[in-house]
XYZ file of C-alpha atoms in Angstrom:
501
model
C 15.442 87.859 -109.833
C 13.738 90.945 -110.172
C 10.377 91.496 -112.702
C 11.283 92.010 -116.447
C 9.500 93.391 -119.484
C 9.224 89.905 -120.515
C 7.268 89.130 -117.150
C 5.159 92.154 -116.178
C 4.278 96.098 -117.450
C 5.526 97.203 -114.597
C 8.742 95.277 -115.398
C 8.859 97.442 -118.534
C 8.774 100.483 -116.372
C 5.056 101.009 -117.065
C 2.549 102.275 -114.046
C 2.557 104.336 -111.495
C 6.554 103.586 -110.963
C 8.161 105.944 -108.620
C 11.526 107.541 -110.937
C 15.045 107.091 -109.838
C 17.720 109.068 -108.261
C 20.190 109.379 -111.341
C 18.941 113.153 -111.849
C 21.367 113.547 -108.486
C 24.515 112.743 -111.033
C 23.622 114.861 -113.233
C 24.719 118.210 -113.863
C 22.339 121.263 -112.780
C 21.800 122.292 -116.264
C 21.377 119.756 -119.007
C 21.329 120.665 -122.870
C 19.207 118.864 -124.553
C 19.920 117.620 -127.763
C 17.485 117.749 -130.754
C 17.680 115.954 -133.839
C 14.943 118.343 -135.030
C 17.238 121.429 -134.403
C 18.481 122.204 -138.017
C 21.525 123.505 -136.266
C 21.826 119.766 -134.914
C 21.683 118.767 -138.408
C 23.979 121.674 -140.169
C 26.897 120.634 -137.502
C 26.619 116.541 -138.482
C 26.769 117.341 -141.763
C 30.010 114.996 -142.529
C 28.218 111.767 -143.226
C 26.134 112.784 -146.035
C 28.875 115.295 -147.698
C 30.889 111.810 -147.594
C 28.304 109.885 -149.189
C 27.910 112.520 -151.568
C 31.542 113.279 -152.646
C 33.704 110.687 -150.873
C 34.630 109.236 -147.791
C 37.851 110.374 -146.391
C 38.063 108.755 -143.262
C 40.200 106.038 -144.324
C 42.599 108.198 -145.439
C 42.540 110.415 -141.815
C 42.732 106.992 -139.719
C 45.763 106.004 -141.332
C 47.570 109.101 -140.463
C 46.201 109.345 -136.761
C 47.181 105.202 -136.604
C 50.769 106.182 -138.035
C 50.908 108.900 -135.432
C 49.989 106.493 -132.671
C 52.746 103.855 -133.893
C 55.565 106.792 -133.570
C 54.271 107.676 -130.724
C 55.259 103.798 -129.446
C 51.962 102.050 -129.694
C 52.195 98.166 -130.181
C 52.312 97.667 -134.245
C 49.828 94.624 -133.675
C 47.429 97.294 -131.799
C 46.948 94.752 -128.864
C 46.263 95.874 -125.582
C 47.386 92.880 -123.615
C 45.825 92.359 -120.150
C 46.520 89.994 -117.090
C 43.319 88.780 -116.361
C 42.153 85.620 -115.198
C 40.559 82.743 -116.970
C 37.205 83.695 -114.951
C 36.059 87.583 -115.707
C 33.432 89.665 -116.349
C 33.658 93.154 -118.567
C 31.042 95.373 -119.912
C 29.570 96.580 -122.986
C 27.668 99.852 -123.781
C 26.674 101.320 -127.002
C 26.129 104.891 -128.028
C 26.108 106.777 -124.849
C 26.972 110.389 -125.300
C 23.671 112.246 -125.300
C 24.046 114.057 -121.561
C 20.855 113.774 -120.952
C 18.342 111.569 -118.675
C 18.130 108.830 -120.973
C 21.925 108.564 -120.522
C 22.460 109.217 -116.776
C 19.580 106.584 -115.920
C 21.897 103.691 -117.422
C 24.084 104.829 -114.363
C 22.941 103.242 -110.691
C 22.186 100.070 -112.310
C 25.030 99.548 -113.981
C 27.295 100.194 -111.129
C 25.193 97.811 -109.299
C 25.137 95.055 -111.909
C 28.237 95.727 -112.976
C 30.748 97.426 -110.410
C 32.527 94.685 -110.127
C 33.694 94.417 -113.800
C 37.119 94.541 -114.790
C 36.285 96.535 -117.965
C 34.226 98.575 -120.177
C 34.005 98.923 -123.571
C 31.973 101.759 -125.008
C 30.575 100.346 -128.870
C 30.039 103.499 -131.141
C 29.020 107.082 -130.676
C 30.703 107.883 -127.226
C 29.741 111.620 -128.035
C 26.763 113.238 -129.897
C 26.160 115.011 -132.135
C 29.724 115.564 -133.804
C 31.936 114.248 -131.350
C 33.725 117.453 -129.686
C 36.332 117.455 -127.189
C 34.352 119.991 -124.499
C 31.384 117.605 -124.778
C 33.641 114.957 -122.940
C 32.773 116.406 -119.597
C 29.347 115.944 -119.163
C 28.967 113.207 -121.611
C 31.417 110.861 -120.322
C 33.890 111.880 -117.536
C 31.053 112.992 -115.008
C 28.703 109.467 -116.229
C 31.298 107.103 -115.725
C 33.102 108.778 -112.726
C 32.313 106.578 -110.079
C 32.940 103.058 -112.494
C 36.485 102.134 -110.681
C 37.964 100.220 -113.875
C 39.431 101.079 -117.576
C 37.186 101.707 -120.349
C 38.114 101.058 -123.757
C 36.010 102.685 -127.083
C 35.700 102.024 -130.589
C 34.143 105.299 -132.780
C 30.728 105.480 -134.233
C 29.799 107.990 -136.859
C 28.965 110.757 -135.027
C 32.951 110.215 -133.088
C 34.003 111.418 -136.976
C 32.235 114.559 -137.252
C 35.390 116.298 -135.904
C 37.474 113.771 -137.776
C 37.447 112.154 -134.715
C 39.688 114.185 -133.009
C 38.183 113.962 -129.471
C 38.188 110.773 -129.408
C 42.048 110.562 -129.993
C 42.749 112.853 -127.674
C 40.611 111.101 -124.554
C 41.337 107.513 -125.410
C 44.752 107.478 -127.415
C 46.156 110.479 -125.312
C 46.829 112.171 -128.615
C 46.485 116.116 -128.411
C 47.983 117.780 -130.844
C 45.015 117.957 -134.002
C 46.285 116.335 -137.589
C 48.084 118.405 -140.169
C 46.055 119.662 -142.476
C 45.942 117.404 -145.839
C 47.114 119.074 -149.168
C 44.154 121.325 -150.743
C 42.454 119.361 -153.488
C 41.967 121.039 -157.043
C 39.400 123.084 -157.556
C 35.989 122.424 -158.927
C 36.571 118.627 -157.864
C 33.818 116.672 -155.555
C 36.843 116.510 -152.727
C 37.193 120.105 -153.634
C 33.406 120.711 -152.711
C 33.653 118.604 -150.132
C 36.389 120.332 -147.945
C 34.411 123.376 -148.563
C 31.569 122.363 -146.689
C 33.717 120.113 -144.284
C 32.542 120.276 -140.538
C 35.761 120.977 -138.346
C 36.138 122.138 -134.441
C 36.008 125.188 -132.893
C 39.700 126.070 -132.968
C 39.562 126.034 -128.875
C 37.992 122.774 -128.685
C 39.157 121.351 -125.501
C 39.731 123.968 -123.535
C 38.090 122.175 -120.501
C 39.418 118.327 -121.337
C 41.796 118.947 -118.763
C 39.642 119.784 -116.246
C 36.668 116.773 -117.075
C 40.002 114.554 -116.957
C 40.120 114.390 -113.401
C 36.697 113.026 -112.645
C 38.242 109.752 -113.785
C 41.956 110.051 -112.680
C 42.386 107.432 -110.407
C 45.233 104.898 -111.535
C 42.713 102.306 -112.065
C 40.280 103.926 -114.373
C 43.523 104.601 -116.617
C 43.309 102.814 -120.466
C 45.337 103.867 -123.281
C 44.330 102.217 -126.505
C 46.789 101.878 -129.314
C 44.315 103.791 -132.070
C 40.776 103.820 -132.922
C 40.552 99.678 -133.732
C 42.481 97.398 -131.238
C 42.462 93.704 -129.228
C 42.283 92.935 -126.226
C 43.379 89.881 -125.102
C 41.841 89.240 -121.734
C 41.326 85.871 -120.126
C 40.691 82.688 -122.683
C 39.066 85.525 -125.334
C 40.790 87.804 -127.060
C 37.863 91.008 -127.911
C 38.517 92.962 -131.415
C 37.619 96.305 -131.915
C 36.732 97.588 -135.558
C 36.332 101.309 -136.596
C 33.635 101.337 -139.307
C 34.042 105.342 -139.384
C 31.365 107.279 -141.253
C 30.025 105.332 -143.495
C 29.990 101.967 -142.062
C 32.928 99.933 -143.690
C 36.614 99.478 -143.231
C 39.386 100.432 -144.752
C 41.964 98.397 -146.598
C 44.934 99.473 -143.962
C 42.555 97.886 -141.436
C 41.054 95.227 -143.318
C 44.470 93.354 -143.425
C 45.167 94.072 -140.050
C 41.847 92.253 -138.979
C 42.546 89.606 -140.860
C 46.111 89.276 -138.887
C 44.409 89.653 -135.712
C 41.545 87.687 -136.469
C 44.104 84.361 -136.996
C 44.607 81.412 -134.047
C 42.434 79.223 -132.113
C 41.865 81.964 -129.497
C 37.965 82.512 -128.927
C 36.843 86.010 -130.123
C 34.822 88.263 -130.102
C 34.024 91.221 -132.375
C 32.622 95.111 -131.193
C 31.954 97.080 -134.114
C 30.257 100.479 -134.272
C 27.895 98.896 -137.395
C 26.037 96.030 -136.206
C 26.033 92.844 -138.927
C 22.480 91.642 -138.555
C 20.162 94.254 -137.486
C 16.296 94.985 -137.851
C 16.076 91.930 -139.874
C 18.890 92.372 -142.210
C 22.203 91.248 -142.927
C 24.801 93.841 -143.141
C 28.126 92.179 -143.591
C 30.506 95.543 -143.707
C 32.518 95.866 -146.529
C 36.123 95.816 -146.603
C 38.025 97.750 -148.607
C 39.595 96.050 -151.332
C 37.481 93.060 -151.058
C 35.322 90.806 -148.783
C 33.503 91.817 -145.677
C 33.703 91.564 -141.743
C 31.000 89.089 -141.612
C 33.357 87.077 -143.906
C 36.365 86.873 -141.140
C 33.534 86.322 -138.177
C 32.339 83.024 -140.311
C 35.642 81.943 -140.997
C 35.446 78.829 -138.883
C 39.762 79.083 -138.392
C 38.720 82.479 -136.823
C 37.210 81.442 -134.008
C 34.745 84.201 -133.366
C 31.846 83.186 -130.939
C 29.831 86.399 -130.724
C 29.905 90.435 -133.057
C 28.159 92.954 -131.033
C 27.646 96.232 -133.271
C 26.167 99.654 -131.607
C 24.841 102.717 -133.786
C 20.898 101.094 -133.199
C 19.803 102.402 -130.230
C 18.026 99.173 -128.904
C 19.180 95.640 -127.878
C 18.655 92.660 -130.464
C 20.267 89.063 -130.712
C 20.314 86.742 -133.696
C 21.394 83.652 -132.584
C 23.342 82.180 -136.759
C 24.183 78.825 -137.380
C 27.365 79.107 -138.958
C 28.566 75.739 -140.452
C 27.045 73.792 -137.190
C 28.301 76.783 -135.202
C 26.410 79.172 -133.752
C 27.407 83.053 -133.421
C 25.540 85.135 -131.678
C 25.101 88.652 -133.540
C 24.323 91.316 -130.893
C 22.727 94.948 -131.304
C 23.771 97.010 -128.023
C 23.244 100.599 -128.805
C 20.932 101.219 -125.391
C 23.595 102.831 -123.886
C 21.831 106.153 -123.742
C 20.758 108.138 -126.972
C 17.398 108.204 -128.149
C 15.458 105.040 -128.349
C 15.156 103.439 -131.958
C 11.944 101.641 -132.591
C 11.858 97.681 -132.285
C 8.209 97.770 -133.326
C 9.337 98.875 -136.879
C 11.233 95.398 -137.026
C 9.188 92.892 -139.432
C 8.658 89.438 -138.396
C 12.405 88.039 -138.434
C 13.747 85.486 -140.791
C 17.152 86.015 -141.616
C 20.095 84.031 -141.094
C 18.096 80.827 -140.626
C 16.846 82.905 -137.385
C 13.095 83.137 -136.983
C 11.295 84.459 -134.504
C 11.649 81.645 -132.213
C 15.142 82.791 -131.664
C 15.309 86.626 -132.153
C 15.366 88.594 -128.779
C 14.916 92.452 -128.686
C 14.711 95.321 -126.065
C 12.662 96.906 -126.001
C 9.579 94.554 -126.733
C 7.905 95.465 -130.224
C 4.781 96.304 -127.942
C 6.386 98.432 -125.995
C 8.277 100.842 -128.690
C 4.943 101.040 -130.184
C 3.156 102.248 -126.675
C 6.392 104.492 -125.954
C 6.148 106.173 -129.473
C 2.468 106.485 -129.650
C 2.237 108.448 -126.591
C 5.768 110.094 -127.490
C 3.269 111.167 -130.725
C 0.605 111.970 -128.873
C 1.503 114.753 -127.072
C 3.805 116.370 -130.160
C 0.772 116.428 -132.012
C -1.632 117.162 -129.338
C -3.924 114.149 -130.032
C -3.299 112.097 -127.370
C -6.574 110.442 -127.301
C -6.421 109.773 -130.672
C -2.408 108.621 -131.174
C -1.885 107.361 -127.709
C -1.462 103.412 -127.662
C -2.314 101.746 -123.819
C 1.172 99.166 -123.884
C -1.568 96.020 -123.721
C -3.794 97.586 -127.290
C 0.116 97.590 -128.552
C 1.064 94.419 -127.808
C -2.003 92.817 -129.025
C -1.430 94.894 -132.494
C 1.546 93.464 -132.699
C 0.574 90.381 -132.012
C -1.783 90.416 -134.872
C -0.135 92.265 -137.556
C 3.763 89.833 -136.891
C 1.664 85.890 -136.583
C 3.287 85.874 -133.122
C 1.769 85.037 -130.018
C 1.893 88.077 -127.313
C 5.347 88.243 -125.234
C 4.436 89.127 -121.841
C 1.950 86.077 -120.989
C -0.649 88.015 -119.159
C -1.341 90.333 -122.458
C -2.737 87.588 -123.648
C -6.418 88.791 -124.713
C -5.946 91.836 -122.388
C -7.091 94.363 -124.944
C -9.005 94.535 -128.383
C -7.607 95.534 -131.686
C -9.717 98.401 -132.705
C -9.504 99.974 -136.036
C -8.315 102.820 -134.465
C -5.167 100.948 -132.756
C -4.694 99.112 -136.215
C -4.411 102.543 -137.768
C -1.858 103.926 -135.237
C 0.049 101.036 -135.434
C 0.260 101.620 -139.269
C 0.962 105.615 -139.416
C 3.723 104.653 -136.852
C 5.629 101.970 -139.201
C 4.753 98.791 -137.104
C 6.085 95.949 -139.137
C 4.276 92.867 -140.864
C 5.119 89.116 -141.842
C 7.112 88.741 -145.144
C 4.762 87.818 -147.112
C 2.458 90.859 -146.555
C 4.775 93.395 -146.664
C 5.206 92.586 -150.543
C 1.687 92.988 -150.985
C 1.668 96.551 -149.694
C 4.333 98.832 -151.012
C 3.891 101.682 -149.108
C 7.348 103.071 -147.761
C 5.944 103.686 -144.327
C 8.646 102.152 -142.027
C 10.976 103.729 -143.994
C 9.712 107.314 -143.702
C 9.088 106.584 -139.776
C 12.601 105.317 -139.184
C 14.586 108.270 -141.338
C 12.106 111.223 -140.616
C 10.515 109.991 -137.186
C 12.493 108.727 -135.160
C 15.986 110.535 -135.111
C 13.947 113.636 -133.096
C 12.477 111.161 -130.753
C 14.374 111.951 -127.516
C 12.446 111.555 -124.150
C 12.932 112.823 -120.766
C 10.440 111.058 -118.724
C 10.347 107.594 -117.779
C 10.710 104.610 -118.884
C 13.179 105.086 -121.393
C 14.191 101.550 -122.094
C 17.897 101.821 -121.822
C 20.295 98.766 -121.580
C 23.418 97.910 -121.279
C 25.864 94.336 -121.636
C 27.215 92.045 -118.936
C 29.726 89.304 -120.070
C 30.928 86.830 -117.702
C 33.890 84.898 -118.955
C 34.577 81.513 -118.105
C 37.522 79.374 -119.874
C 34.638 76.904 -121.213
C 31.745 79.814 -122.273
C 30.673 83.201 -122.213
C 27.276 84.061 -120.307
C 26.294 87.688 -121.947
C 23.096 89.321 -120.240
C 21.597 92.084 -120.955
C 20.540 94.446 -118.077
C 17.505 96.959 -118.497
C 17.518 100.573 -117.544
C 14.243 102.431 -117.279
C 14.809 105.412 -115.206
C 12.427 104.193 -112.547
C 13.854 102.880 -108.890
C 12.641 99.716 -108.882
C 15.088 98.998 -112.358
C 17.596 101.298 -110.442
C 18.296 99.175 -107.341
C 17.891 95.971 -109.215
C 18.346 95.906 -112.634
C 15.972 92.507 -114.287
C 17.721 90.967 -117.010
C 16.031 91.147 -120.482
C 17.728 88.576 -122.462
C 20.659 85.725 -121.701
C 22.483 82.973 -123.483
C 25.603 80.793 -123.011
C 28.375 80.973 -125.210
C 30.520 77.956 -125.595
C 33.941 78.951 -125.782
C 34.844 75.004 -127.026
């Protein structure tokens, strides 16, 4: 099995590592997204107007999901597939940058995953707002050469266009949505379809043409709307649409419920992860109660929820009621890395540290971003953290012992790497981060990191392999680093066995 980041650095990517060959899938010229652009910014405007002055993206999913049922979808929304009790089917979160980051996921998950009957894409399939044009490059040419369907559920970013794209590559719905009545004036819905994001009125233009690079018969997969099941196998796999702001809508909320009932084994993909960075986020419904609610539900039967929007890979491991669900983060799919080091020590759901898994290592976000720091600010000797000074740093400031066995006194916590580790939101145990206030992790992780895209390796990409069995579920997840040695044989950063009993 080849070398993780849990093993060696140079499983991390780290060294001298020779870099891949996904640049050859790539287009010849690349636009590189910047979450520092204010233009960026200006065009994903939609999720704070909504917070601001409403959220009306339960209102436009009901009318795209009527559309879908004249059109002859299934009322129950569930795609219903013939495959055998033993499968295997992936799962990748918040791919549609375009860029290197995205394209190195590529090789090695055609290698570790080629022979998968499915894909399912968890949140954001297209940055920054979700256009039809950006289809091309940000998901037609990736994925050309994966020989099987691939299924998505919307992030946020999918509804900047009110979500319009999407429909149109996954639903085959083309024609855009009437436009809704015009609200009164001088109202906040008023306001807020003045400053409403749309598309370009030719938006599309080139669909057809990205359409062929995945035309064969068996890359073909029409979903019913933007939530759906799949029943596949023993499990049956529900998809949620948590829109812009991160909850559901009542319309959907009831059908969930429906579709969450029976012994079947399931398990949930949501574009808003329900434990992340330490935290429970249970998703509000609509109306009443919360997604977390139906995934406890013991008559429910779910074994695993697997959220995207966090560009990293995490698993808490809950006891529910003697159970145990696994609660995955797989947003590694190919945007900009989100910081792991910024995660306190974990104890949340009866999960400690013990238990938690993330990708990448705390150690290694902090040596990524310190040197990603480093040269922006031109103080590289200064800002720039060697990955052994940040593991040890984290080490110290978490309680934990260091992950990768040989960092074990490998380097000396200076003041100077204490103070790095601080300015760049490195988190603490509990009980000392109510002893200092200062709102550092959250001005790193709201101001910080959004602009933090990379081009050189490694980039600490990942992406899910679950193979089915009728007694368990074995979910892996596979790194991606940009480098060759990852490329030709991807390690495996984290496992566990999911009883299906």
């Amino acid at each position: 099995m080849a070398e993780s980041s849990r093993d060696t650095a140079e499983g991390a990517g780290w060294g001298a590592a020779e870099r891949g060959a996904y640049r050859r899938l790539m287009p010849e010229r690349v636009e590189k997204l910047s979450w520092l652009d204010p233009r960026t910014l200006w065009a994903a405007r939609n999720g704070v107007l909504a917070s601001w002055f409403g959220d009306p993206t339960g209102r436009t999913r009901q009318r795209w999901v009527a559309r879908r049922a004249a059109a002859g979808a299934p009322a129950d929304k569930v795609i219903r597939r013939d495959d055998p009790d033993r499968f295997s089917f992936l799962v990748i979160g918040d791919t549609g940058e375009g860029d290197d980051p995205q394209y190195a996921v590529v090789p090695g998950l055609l290698r570790a995953g080629g022979d998968t009957r499915f894909a399912v894409l968890a949140s954001d399939v297209i940055y920054p707002v979700g256009a039809a044009d950006d289809y091309g490059t940000k998901f037609f040419r990736p994925y050309q050469d994966y020989q099987a369907p691939i299924y998505a559920i919307p992030g946020n970013h999918d509804w900047y266009e009110d979500l319009g794209g999407f429909m149109r590559v996954f639903c085959d719905d083309t024609p855009p949505l009437d436009p809704e009545p015009a609200p009164r004036p001088l109202t906040r819905g008023w306001l807020r379809a003045l400053l409403w994001h749309r598309p370009r009125p030719d938006d599309g233009r080139r669909l057809a043409q990205a359409r062929a690079l995945r035309s064969a018969p068996a890359q073909r997969a029409v979903q019913p709307g933007p939530y759906w099941a799949i029943d596949a196998g023993p499990v049956r796999i529900v998809g949620i649409d948590t829109g812009l702001l991160g909850t559901v809508d009542a319309e959907q909320g009831a059908w969930l419920r429906e579709v969450s009932r029976g012994p079947r084994p399931k398990i949930l993909v949501t574009g808003s992860p329900l434990y992340v960075d330490g935290e429970h986020h249970p998703c509000a419904i609509e109306g009443g109660g919360t997604v977390d609610d139906l995934v406890r539900d013991p008559a429910h039967h779910y074994v695993a929820a697997i959220g995207g929007d966090i560009h990293n890979y995490q698993r808490y491991p809950v006891d529910v009621a003697g159970r145990t669900v696994q609660y995955v983060v797989a947003g590694g799919g190919g945007a900009f890395m989100h910081a792991t080091h910024t995660i306190p020590r974990v104890s949340v759901g009866g999960v400690t540290e013990a238990d938690f898994r993330c990708y990448p290592l705390r150690g290694d976000s902090l040596a990524f971003y310190s040197g990603l720091y480093g040269r922006r600010l031109r103080l590289r000797r200064f800002f720039t953290l060697t990955e052994a000074e940040a593991t040890a740093v984290i080490a110290e400031r978490l309680g934990i012992g260091p992950t990768r066995a040989q960092a074990a006194g490998a380097a000396r916590v200076t003041r100077r790497v204490r103070l790095v580790a601080g300015l760049l939101g490195t988190g603490r145990r509990p009980e000392r981060q109510k002893r200092f206030r200062l709102p550092v992790r959250k001005i790193y992780t709201q101001l910080f990191s959004p602009g933090s895209a990379t081009y050189s390796p490694p980039f600490f990409k990942c992406f899910l392999r679950l193979d089915v069995a009728p007694d368990a579920v074995r979910l892996r997840c596979f790194a991606a680093t940009g480098n060759r040695a990852q490329e030709t044989d991807p390690p495996v950063e984290d496992e566990v066995t999911i009883p299906l009993g």
